[in-house]
Amino acid sequence: MVTIPEYYEGKNVLITGATGFMGKVLLEKLLRSCPGVKAAYVLVRPKAGQAPDARIADMINCKLFDRLREEQPDFAEKIMAVNSDLMQPDLDLSTKDQETLTGCVNIVFHCAATIRFNEPLKDAMQLNVLATQKMVSLAHRMKHLEVFIHVSTAYAHCDRELIEEVVYPPPVDYRKLIDTLEWMDDKLVSLITPKLLGERPNTYTYTKALAEHLVQQECGNLNIAIVRPSIVGASWKEPFPGWIDNFNGPSGIFIAAGKGILRTMRASNSAVADLVPVDVVINTTLAAAWYSGSQRHARPRNMLVYNCTTGGINPFHWGEVEYHVTSTFKRNPLEQAFRRPNVNLTTNHLINQYWIAVSHKAPAFLYDLFLRMSGREPRMMKTITRLHKAMMVLEYFTSHSWVWNTDNVTMLMNQMGAEDKKVFNFDVRQLHWAEYMENYCMGTKKYVLNEELSGLPAARKHLNKLRNIRYTFNTILVVLIWRIFIARSQMARNIWYFVVSLCFKFLSYFRASSTMRY
Ligand SMILES: NC(=O)c1ccc[n+]([C@@H]2O[C@H](COP(=O)([O-])OP(=O)(O)OC[C@H]3O[C@@H](n4cnc5c(N)ncnc54)[C@H](OP(=O)(O)O)[C@@H]3O)[C@@H](O)[C@H]2O)c1
């Protein structure tokens, strides 16, 4: 079999979602590690007054592309931005663009999706299901298509405990649901949504399950692979350890913990944290296309599913995540932390509510009061409310564990040559979690918050100041409570006198015995 870079040589690749977190890592890695690739067509919609070309030009200026820029200064010439909104009829492609794409594309990576967990069902269906249907239909018209990769999620079937690398029967027939949603108004849809979701926690996992079924039903004789990543985190090695550019999912939670805003979280210490580094997902995806594409004649109408997770192979628990995040941020603090990093994990709802009141709401209220008194705009309560919403959405995934079968991922790795295994490494058995978590946290500091490492001494000083404030505050609190007790209760007074006289006795005995020695 040809090597991965050899397979991509001279190929035209189409990517949806290239401006997203995973799409841009995919584009960068494809161009850098497969320099023979002919062109990468990226379907991009105009946004915030920016045309697709301008958006791509902005995107490739970011740090992620530094290494590629250094290695291949002309790489941008291979990127073809195509104006397309996946939610519009015919993907909003011009006739000319449709002709170009159907005439030349060899490999499709369909990454675009809405990853907002609680998107209204109609919107989630539009992008995750209907856009996938349009992409499959476009793929059928592509004359030279070798493989179509659909990026799904490992949680598409989170209503099961054991998730194999197969497409499971859908919760409902997507065709019927599409027809039903067409005539229903938004109010009615939101009323029936919980009933439709059943065991699933949100519209994201629900629509991703429907999309998988759609791909299976409508693929005809296309050569398909479905890649299912779990929770995608910062990169492990490439292009830089710890690279991350958004607050989504765990990154936002880590930052909130580092800032000392997040102090309690409903999660099971022992539940497996199915984090998977973004470069692992991208290497698996590129290799999946290589395998299905180069095997297309040997195994026609091939459909493979890859569970791209770490849980069953190199498990790591939420308790350990919490430990590494807080310890990294204690050693390398974020600037202007609100409190010292310290997070309490609990599965108990009542205990969590108690800590939310004591550790989140009370300090936020006091801080906002201080801001108001000093003539500034209060903001901490708003931040806390936003954080609670994000945590509620993640709670389901931090309190459950799943068993994933990863036989196809292992098979894929075994098919690769030694050099490909190095360049497109997705062997998570080699992942050292402590080191990865430290790089991840430092990545959020450097790439998401854009904080310079030269600011670390000042940040450490600030953290020490916060510790001293906490000690002083706790001491004053204890003294105050005690004074109130003493004033109100005879028993407290008696205990107080007893303790004080005991101290005096001890001191005088200590003084007497030390004078005797001289
Ligand atoms: N991130 C994770 O933890 C994770 C985990 C498992 C699976 N996945 C899957 O991986 C894929 C990529 O996720 P991600 O994290 O990269 O998501 P992301 O950062 O939110 O990116 C979504 C991409 O989809 C594009 N898009 C959205 N609506 C569009 C439209 N109407 N027309 C054209 N493009 C549109 C976005 O373009 P704009 O820039 O124009 O908005 C963006 O490029 C998704 O299929 C997701 O389900 C992600």
Coordinates of C-alpha atoms and ligand atoms in Angstrom, one line a residue:
M1 CA 0.0 0.0 0.0
V2 CA 1.2 3.6 -0.7
T3 CA 2.2 5.8 2.2
I4 CA -0.2 8.4 3.5
P5 CA 1.7 11.4 1.8
E6 CA 1.9 9.4 -1.4
Y7 CA -1.8 8.7 -1.3
Y8 CA -2.6 12.4 -1.0
E9 CA -0.2 13.4 -3.8
G10 CA -2.0 15.2 -6.7
K11 CA -5.4 14.9 -4.9
N12 CA -8.0 17.6 -4.6
V13 CA -9.5 17.7 -1.1
L14 CA -12.7 19.3 0.0
I15 CA -13.2 20.4 3.6
T16 CA -16.3 21.7 5.4
G17 CA -15.9 23.5 8.7
A18 CA -12.3 24.5 7.9
T19 CA -12.6 27.7 9.9
G20 CA -13.6 25.7 13.0
F21 CA -11.3 24.2 15.7
M22 CA -10.8 20.8 14.1
G23 CA -11.1 21.9 10.5
K24 CA -8.2 24.3 10.7
V25 CA -5.9 21.7 12.4
L26 CA -6.9 19.3 9.6
L27 CA -6.1 21.8 6.9
E28 CA -2.7 22.7 8.5
K29 CA -1.7 19.1 9.0
L30 CA -2.8 18.0 5.5
L31 CA -0.8 20.7 3.8
R32 CA 2.3 20.3 6.0
S33 CA 2.6 16.5 6.1
C34 CA 1.2 15.8 2.6
P35 CA 3.1 18.4 0.6
G36 CA 2.1 16.7 -2.7
V37 CA -1.6 17.5 -2.2
K38 CA -2.9 19.5 -5.2
A39 CA -5.5 21.7 -3.7
A40 CA -7.7 22.1 -0.6
Y41 CA -11.1 23.4 -1.4
V42 CA -12.7 24.9 1.8
L43 CA -16.4 25.6 1.9
V44 CA -16.7 28.9 3.9
R45 CA -19.7 31.2 4.5
P46 CA -19.3 35.0 4.7
K47 CA -19.3 36.2 8.3
A48 CA -19.3 39.5 10.1
G49 CA -19.0 41.4 6.8
Q50 CA -16.0 39.3 5.7
A51 CA -15.9 37.3 2.5
P52 CA -14.7 33.7 2.6
D53 CA -11.3 34.7 1.0
A54 CA -10.7 37.3 3.6
R55 CA -11.7 34.9 6.4
I56 CA -9.2 32.3 5.2
A57 CA -6.5 34.9 4.8
D58 CA -7.0 36.0 8.4
M59 CA -7.1 32.4 9.6
I60 CA -3.9 31.3 8.0
N61 CA -2.1 34.2 9.6
C62 CA -2.7 32.7 13.1
K63 CA 0.0 31.0 15.2
L64 CA -1.3 27.5 14.2
F65 CA 0.1 28.0 10.7
D66 CA 3.5 29.3 11.7
R67 CA 5.3 26.0 11.3
L68 CA 3.7 25.4 7.9
R69 CA 4.5 29.0 6.8
E70 CA 8.1 28.3 7.7
E71 CA 8.3 25.0 5.9
Q72 CA 6.2 25.9 2.8
P73 CA 6.0 29.6 2.4
D74 CA 3.6 29.3 -0.6
F75 CA 1.1 26.9 1.0
A76 CA -1.7 29.5 0.7
E77 CA -1.8 29.1 -3.0
K78 CA -3.3 25.6 -2.5
I79 CA -6.2 26.8 -0.4
M80 CA -9.3 27.6 -2.5
A81 CA -12.0 29.3 -0.5
V82 CA -15.4 28.5 -1.9
N83 CA -18.4 30.6 -0.9
S84 CA -20.9 28.3 0.6
D85 CA -23.5 28.3 3.4
L86 CA -24.3 24.7 4.2
M87 CA -27.8 25.6 5.5
Q88 CA -28.9 27.1 2.2
P89 CA -30.4 25.2 -0.7
D90 CA -27.6 23.6 -2.9
L91 CA -25.2 24.7 -0.2
D92 CA -25.4 28.2 -1.7
L93 CA -22.8 27.1 -4.3
S94 CA -22.7 28.9 -7.6
T95 CA -23.1 26.7 -10.7
K96 CA -19.5 27.3 -11.6
D97 CA -18.3 26.2 -8.1
Q98 CA -20.5 23.1 -8.3
E99 CA -19.0 22.2 -11.7
T100 CA -15.5 22.7 -10.3
L101 CA -16.1 20.6 -7.2
T102 CA -17.9 17.8 -8.9
G103 CA -15.3 17.7 -11.6
C104 CA -12.1 17.5 -9.5
V105 CA -12.6 16.6 -5.8
N106 CA -11.2 13.2 -4.8
I107 CA -11.6 13.3 -1.0
V108 CA -14.2 15.0 1.2
F109 CA -13.9 15.8 4.9
H110 CA -17.2 16.9 6.3
C111 CA -16.4 18.5 9.6
A112 CA -18.9 21.4 9.8
A113 CA -21.6 21.1 12.5
T114 CA -23.1 23.0 15.3
I115 CA -21.5 21.8 18.4
R116 CA -23.7 23.8 20.7
F117 CA -25.2 21.1 22.9
N118 CA -28.6 22.8 23.4
E119 CA -29.2 24.3 20.0
P120 CA -32.9 24.4 19.2
L121 CA -33.8 21.1 17.5
K122 CA -34.7 22.8 14.2
D123 CA -31.3 24.6 13.9
A124 CA -29.4 21.5 15.0
M125 CA -31.3 19.5 12.3
Q126 CA -30.5 22.1 9.7
L127 CA -26.8 21.9 10.1
N128 CA -26.0 18.5 11.5
V129 CA -28.5 16.5 9.4
L130 CA -29.8 18.4 6.4
A131 CA -26.4 19.9 5.6
T132 CA -24.9 16.4 5.8
Q133 CA -27.6 15.2 3.4
K134 CA -26.7 18.0 0.9
M135 CA -23.0 17.1 1.2
V136 CA -23.7 13.4 0.5
S137 CA -25.8 14.4 -2.5
L138 CA -23.0 16.6 -3.8
A139 CA -20.6 13.7 -3.2
H140 CA -22.7 11.5 -5.4
R141 CA -22.2 13.9 -8.2
M142 CA -18.4 14.0 -7.8
K143 CA -16.9 12.1 -10.7
H144 CA -13.5 11.3 -9.1
L145 CA -14.5 10.9 -5.5
E146 CA -12.5 8.2 -3.7
V147 CA -13.6 8.7 -0.1
F148 CA -16.1 10.7 2.0
I149 CA -15.2 11.2 5.6
H150 CA -18.0 12.2 8.0
V151 CA -16.9 13.6 11.4
S152 CA -19.4 12.5 14.0
T153 CA -19.0 12.3 17.8
A154 CA -18.3 9.4 20.2
Y155 CA -21.4 10.5 22.1
A156 CA -23.8 10.1 19.2
H157 CA -25.0 6.9 20.9
C158 CA -24.4 7.9 24.5
D159 CA -27.7 6.3 25.5
R160 CA -25.7 3.0 25.4
E161 CA -23.0 1.9 27.8
L162 CA -21.0 -0.1 25.3
I163 CA -20.4 1.7 22.0
E164 CA -19.1 -0.4 19.2
E165 CA -17.7 0.8 15.8
V166 CA -21.1 0.4 14.1
V167 CA -23.9 2.7 13.1
Y168 CA -26.8 2.0 15.5
P169 CA -30.5 2.2 14.6
P170 CA -31.6 5.8 14.9
P171 CA -33.9 7.1 17.6
V172 CA -36.3 8.2 14.9
D173 CA -36.4 8.1 11.1
Y174 CA -34.7 11.3 10.1
R175 CA -37.0 11.7 7.0
K176 CA -40.1 11.6 9.1
L177 CA -38.6 14.1 11.6
I178 CA -37.6 16.5 8.8
D179 CA -41.1 16.4 7.4
T180 CA -42.6 16.9 10.9
L181 CA -40.4 19.8 11.8
E182 CA -41.3 21.6 8.6
W183 CA -44.8 22.3 9.6
M184 CA -44.3 22.7 13.4
D185 CA -43.7 26.1 14.9
D186 CA -40.7 26.7 17.2
K187 CA -42.8 26.6 20.3
L188 CA -44.3 23.2 19.5
V189 CA -40.9 21.9 18.6
S190 CA -39.4 23.0 21.9
L191 CA -42.3 21.3 23.7
I192 CA -41.7 17.9 22.1
T193 CA -37.9 18.1 22.1
P194 CA -37.4 16.4 25.5
K195 CA -39.7 13.6 24.5
L196 CA -37.8 13.1 21.2
L197 CA -34.4 13.2 23.0
G198 CA -35.4 10.3 25.3
E199 CA -32.2 9.1 27.0
R200 CA -30.0 11.5 25.2
P201 CA -28.9 14.7 27.0
N202 CA -29.1 17.2 24.2
T203 CA -30.0 18.0 20.6
Y204 CA -26.3 17.8 19.6
T205 CA -25.9 14.0 20.3
Y206 CA -29.4 13.4 19.0
T207 CA -28.9 15.0 15.6
K208 CA -25.4 13.6 15.2
A209 CA -26.9 10.1 15.7
L210 CA -29.5 10.9 13.0
A211 CA -26.7 12.2 10.7
E212 CA -24.8 8.9 11.0
H213 CA -27.9 7.0 10.0
L214 CA -28.5 9.4 7.1
V215 CA -24.9 8.8 5.8
Q216 CA -25.4 5.1 6.1
Q217 CA -28.8 5.2 4.3
E218 CA -27.9 7.6 1.5
C219 CA -24.3 6.7 0.8
G220 CA -25.2 4.3 -2.1
N221 CA -21.9 3.1 -3.5
L222 CA -19.8 5.8 -2.0
N223 CA -16.7 4.9 0.0
I224 CA -17.4 6.2 3.5
A225 CA -15.6 6.5 6.9
I226 CA -17.1 7.9 10.0
V227 CA -14.7 9.3 12.6
R228 CA -16.2 9.7 16.1
P229 CA -14.0 11.7 18.5
S230 CA -14.9 12.0 22.1
I231 CA -14.1 15.4 23.9
V232 CA -11.5 17.0 21.7
G233 CA -8.8 18.9 23.6
A234 CA -5.6 20.8 22.9
S235 CA -3.0 19.3 20.7
W236 CA -0.6 16.7 22.1
K237 CA 2.4 17.4 19.9
E238 CA 1.4 19.2 16.7
P239 CA 2.0 21.7 15.5
F240 CA 2.8 22.8 19.0
P241 CA 2.1 21.0 22.3
G242 CA -0.9 22.5 24.0
W243 CA -2.2 24.4 21.0
I244 CA -5.9 25.4 21.5
D245 CA -7.8 28.4 20.3
N246 CA -11.3 28.4 22.0
F247 CA -13.2 28.3 25.2
N248 CA -15.4 25.3 24.2
G249 CA -15.9 22.4 26.5
P250 CA -13.0 21.5 28.8
S251 CA -10.8 24.5 27.8
G252 CA -13.3 27.1 29.2
I253 CA -13.7 25.0 32.4
F254 CA -9.9 24.8 32.9
I255 CA -9.6 28.5 32.4
A256 CA -12.4 29.1 34.9
A257 CA -10.6 26.8 37.4
G258 CA -7.3 28.5 36.8
K259 CA -8.8 31.9 37.4
G260 CA -10.2 30.6 40.7
I261 CA -13.8 31.3 39.5
L262 CA -14.8 27.6 39.3
R263 CA -14.5 26.0 42.7
T264 CA -16.9 23.2 42.6
M265 CA -18.2 20.9 39.8
R266 CA -20.6 18.0 39.6
A267 CA -18.3 15.2 38.3
S268 CA -17.3 11.8 39.4
N269 CA -13.7 11.5 40.5
S270 CA -13.6 8.0 39.1
A271 CA -15.4 8.6 35.8
V272 CA -13.2 8.3 32.8
A273 CA -12.4 11.7 31.2
D274 CA -12.6 10.9 27.5
L275 CA -10.4 13.7 26.4
V276 CA -8.6 13.2 23.1
P277 CA -6.0 15.6 21.7
V278 CA -7.0 17.3 18.5
D279 CA -3.9 16.2 16.6
V280 CA -4.7 12.5 17.5
V281 CA -8.2 13.0 16.0
I282 CA -6.8 14.7 12.9
N283 CA -4.2 12.0 12.3
T284 CA -6.8 9.3 12.7
T285 CA -9.1 11.2 10.2
L286 CA -6.3 11.6 7.6
A287 CA -5.3 8.0 8.0
A288 CA -8.9 6.8 7.7
A289 CA -9.3 8.6 4.4
W290 CA -6.0 7.1 3.2
Y291 CA -7.0 3.6 4.2
S292 CA -10.5 3.7 2.7
G293 CA -9.3 5.6 -0.4
S294 CA -6.4 3.3 -1.2
Q295 CA -8.5 0.2 -0.5
R296 CA -11.5 1.3 -2.6
H297 CA -10.8 -1.2 -5.4
A298 CA -10.1 -4.0 -3.1
R299 CA -13.2 -3.4 -0.9
P300 CA -15.9 -1.6 -2.9
R301 CA -18.7 0.1 -0.9
N302 CA -16.7 0.2 2.2
M303 CA -18.0 1.8 5.4
L304 CA -15.8 2.0 8.4
V305 CA -16.5 3.6 11.8
Y306 CA -13.7 4.8 14.1
N307 CA -14.2 5.4 17.8
C308 CA -11.5 8.0 18.4
T309 CA -11.3 8.0 22.2
T310 CA -8.7 7.4 24.9
G311 CA -10.9 5.9 27.6
G312 CA -10.5 2.2 26.8
I313 CA -6.8 2.5 25.8
N314 CA -5.2 4.9 28.2
P315 CA -7.8 5.9 30.8
F316 CA -7.6 9.1 32.8
H317 CA -10.2 10.2 35.4
W318 CA -11.9 13.5 36.1
G319 CA -10.3 13.5 39.6
E320 CA -6.9 13.4 38.0
V321 CA -7.8 16.1 35.5
E322 CA -8.8 18.3 38.4
Y323 CA -5.6 17.6 40.2
H324 CA -3.4 18.4 37.2
V325 CA -5.3 21.5 36.2
T326 CA -5.2 23.1 39.7
S327 CA -1.6 22.1 40.3
T328 CA -0.5 23.5 36.9
F329 CA -2.3 26.8 37.5
K330 CA -0.9 27.1 41.0
R331 CA 2.7 26.8 39.6
N332 CA 2.0 28.9 36.5
P333 CA -0.9 31.1 37.5
L334 CA -3.2 32.9 35.1
E335 CA -3.0 36.7 35.3
Q336 CA -5.5 38.5 37.5
A337 CA -6.9 35.4 39.1
F338 CA -10.0 36.0 41.2
R339 CA -9.1 33.3 43.8
R340 CA -6.5 30.6 44.1
P341 CA -7.2 27.6 41.9
N342 CA -9.0 24.9 43.9
V343 CA -11.8 22.7 42.6
N344 CA -14.0 20.4 44.6
L345 CA -15.6 17.5 42.6
T346 CA -18.7 15.9 43.8
T347 CA -21.5 13.7 42.4
N348 CA -23.9 14.8 45.2
H349 CA -26.3 17.5 44.0
L350 CA -26.9 19.0 47.5
I351 CA -23.2 19.2 48.3
N352 CA -22.6 20.8 44.9
Q353 CA -25.4 23.3 45.6
Y354 CA -23.8 24.2 49.0
W355 CA -20.4 24.8 47.4
I356 CA -22.0 26.9 44.6
A357 CA -23.6 29.1 47.2
V358 CA -20.5 29.4 49.4
S359 CA -17.7 29.3 46.9
H360 CA -19.2 30.8 43.8
K361 CA -22.2 33.0 44.6
A362 CA -21.1 34.5 47.9
P363 CA -17.6 35.7 46.7
A364 CA -19.1 36.9 43.4
F365 CA -21.8 38.9 45.3
L366 CA -19.1 40.4 47.6
Y367 CA -16.9 41.3 44.7
D368 CA -19.7 42.9 42.7
L369 CA -20.6 44.9 45.8
F370 CA -17.0 46.1 46.0
L371 CA -17.1 47.0 42.3
R372 CA -20.3 48.9 42.7
M373 CA -19.0 50.8 45.8
S374 CA -15.9 51.8 43.9
G375 CA -18.1 53.1 41.0
R376 CA -17.4 50.2 38.6
E377 CA -19.7 48.0 36.7
P378 CA -20.5 44.7 38.6
R379 CA -19.7 41.6 36.4
M380 CA -18.8 38.6 38.5
M381 CA -22.4 37.4 39.0
K382 CA -22.9 37.4 35.3
T383 CA -19.7 35.4 34.7
I384 CA -20.8 32.9 37.4
T385 CA -24.2 32.5 35.8
R386 CA -22.6 31.8 32.4
L387 CA -20.2 29.3 34.0
H388 CA -23.1 27.5 35.7
K389 CA -24.9 27.1 32.3
A390 CA -21.7 25.7 30.7
M391 CA -21.2 23.3 33.6
M392 CA -24.7 22.0 33.5
V393 CA -24.3 21.2 29.9
L394 CA -21.1 19.3 30.6
E395 CA -22.3 17.6 33.7
Y396 CA -23.7 14.6 31.9
F397 CA -20.3 13.8 30.3
T398 CA -18.3 14.3 33.5
S399 CA -20.6 12.0 35.6
H400 CA -20.9 9.0 33.2
S401 CA -18.4 6.5 31.8
W402 CA -18.8 4.6 28.6
V403 CA -17.0 1.6 27.1
W404 CA -15.9 2.1 23.5
N405 CA -14.7 -0.5 21.2
T406 CA -11.7 0.7 19.2
D407 CA -10.8 -2.3 17.1
N408 CA -11.0 -0.3 13.8
V409 CA -8.6 2.3 15.2
T410 CA -6.2 -0.5 16.1
M411 CA -6.6 -2.1 12.7
L412 CA -5.9 1.3 11.0
M413 CA -2.7 1.7 13.0
N414 CA -1.6 -1.8 12.1
Q415 CA -2.0 -1.0 8.4
M416 CA 0.4 2.0 8.6
G417 CA 4.1 1.8 7.8
A418 CA 6.7 2.8 10.4
E419 CA 7.2 6.3 9.0
D420 CA 3.5 7.0 8.7
K421 CA 3.1 5.9 12.3
K422 CA 5.5 8.5 13.4
V423 CA 4.2 11.4 11.2
F424 CA 0.5 10.6 11.7
N425 CA 0.8 9.3 15.3
F426 CA -2.5 8.5 17.0
D427 CA -1.3 5.9 19.4
V428 CA -2.7 7.3 22.6
R429 CA -1.0 4.5 24.7
Q430 CA 2.1 6.8 24.4
L431 CA 0.3 9.8 25.8
H432 CA 1.7 10.9 29.2
W433 CA -1.4 12.5 30.8
A434 CA 0.4 14.6 33.4
E435 CA 2.6 16.2 30.8
Y436 CA -0.3 16.6 28.3
M437 CA -2.5 18.3 31.0
E438 CA 0.3 20.7 31.9
N439 CA 0.8 21.6 28.2
Y440 CA -3.0 21.9 27.7
C441 CA -3.3 24.4 30.6
M442 CA -0.3 26.4 29.4
G443 CA -1.8 26.3 25.9
T444 CA -5.0 28.0 27.3
K445 CA -2.8 30.6 28.9
K446 CA -0.7 31.3 25.8
Y447 CA -3.0 30.8 22.9
V448 CA -6.5 31.4 24.2
L449 CA -5.8 34.2 26.7
N450 CA -2.7 35.5 24.9
E451 CA -0.8 35.8 28.2
E452 CA 3.0 36.2 28.0
L453 CA 5.1 33.9 30.1
S454 CA 7.1 36.9 31.1
G455 CA 4.1 37.9 33.2
L456 CA 4.4 34.8 35.4
P457 CA 6.3 36.4 38.3
A458 CA 3.7 39.1 38.7
A459 CA 0.9 36.5 38.4
R460 CA 2.6 34.4 41.2
K461 CA 2.8 37.5 43.4
H462 CA -0.9 38.1 42.8
L463 CA -1.7 34.5 43.8
N464 CA 0.3 34.9 47.1
K465 CA -1.6 38.1 47.8
L466 CA -4.8 36.2 47.3
R467 CA -3.6 33.5 49.7
N468 CA -2.8 36.2 52.4
I469 CA -6.2 37.8 51.9
R470 CA -7.9 34.4 52.4
Y471 CA -5.9 33.7 55.6
T472 CA -6.7 37.2 56.9
F473 CA -10.4 36.8 56.0
N474 CA -10.7 33.4 57.6
T475 CA -8.9 34.5 60.8
I476 CA -11.2 37.5 61.1
L477 CA -14.2 35.3 60.4
V478 CA -13.2 32.8 63.1
V479 CA -12.6 35.6 65.7
L480 CA -15.9 37.2 64.9
I481 CA -17.9 34.0 65.2
W482 CA -16.1 33.2 68.4
R483 CA -16.7 36.7 69.9
I484 CA -20.4 36.3 69.1
F485 CA -20.5 32.9 70.8
I486 CA -18.6 34.2 73.8
A487 CA -21.0 37.1 74.2
R488 CA -24.1 34.8 73.9
S489 CA -23.2 31.5 75.6
Q490 CA -21.9 30.7 79.1
M491 CA -20.6 27.4 77.8
A492 CA -18.5 29.1 75.1
R493 CA -17.1 31.5 77.7
N494 CA -16.2 28.5 80.0
I495 CA -14.5 26.7 77.1
W496 CA -12.7 30.0 76.2
Y497 CA -11.4 30.5 79.8
F498 CA -10.4 26.9 80.1
V499 CA -8.4 27.0 76.8
V500 CA -6.8 30.3 77.8
S501 CA -5.8 29.1 81.3
L502 CA -4.4 25.9 79.8
C503 CA -2.3 28.0 77.5
F504 CA -1.0 30.1 80.4
K505 CA -0.2 27.0 82.5
F506 CA 1.6 25.5 79.6
L507 CA 3.6 28.7 79.0
S508 CA 4.5 29.1 82.7
Y509 CA 5.6 25.4 82.9
F510 CA 7.7 25.9 79.8
R511 CA 9.2 29.0 81.2
A512 CA 10.0 27.3 84.6
S513 CA 11.5 24.2 83.0
S514 CA 13.7 26.3 80.7
T515 CA 15.0 28.5 83.6
M516 CA 15.9 25.4 85.6
R517 CA 18.2 24.2 82.8
Y518 CA 20.4 27.3 83.1
Ligands
LIG1 N1 -14.8 19.9 19.4 C1 -15.1 18.8 20.0 O1 -14.9 18.5 21.2 C2 -15.8 17.7 19.2 C3 -15.9 16.4 19.7 C4 -16.5 15.4 19.0 C5 -16.9 15.6 17.7 N2 -16.7 16.9 17.1 C6 -17.1 17.1 15.7 O2 -16.1 17.6 15.0 C7 -16.6 18.5 14.0 C8 -15.8 19.8 14.1 O3 -16.1 20.4 15.4 P1 -15.3 21.7 15.8 O4 -15.0 21.6 17.3 O5 -14.2 22.0 14.9 O6 -16.5 22.7 15.6 P2 -16.4 24.3 15.5 O7 -15.1 24.9 15.9 O8 -17.7 24.9 16.1 O9 -16.5 24.5 13.9 C9 -17.7 24.4 13.2 C10 -17.4 24.7 11.7 O10 -18.6 24.5 11.0 C11 -18.8 25.7 10.2 N3 -20.2 26.0 9.9 C12 -21.2 26.1 10.8 N4 -22.3 26.5 10.2 C13 -22.0 26.6 8.9 C14 -22.8 26.9 7.7 N5 -24.1 27.2 7.8 N6 -22.1 27.0 6.5 C15 -20.8 26.7 6.4 N7 -20.1 26.3 7.5 C16 -20.6 26.3 8.7 C17 -18.2 26.8 11.0 O11 -18.0 27.9 10.2 P3 -18.1 29.4 10.7 O12 -16.7 29.7 11.1 O13 -18.5 30.1 9.5 O14 -19.0 29.5 11.8 C18 -16.9 26.1 11.5 O15 -16.0 26.1 10.5 C19 -18.1 18.5 14.2 O16 -18.7 17.7 13.3 C20 -18.3 18.1 15.6 O17 -19.5 17.4 15.7 C21 -16.2 17.9 17.8

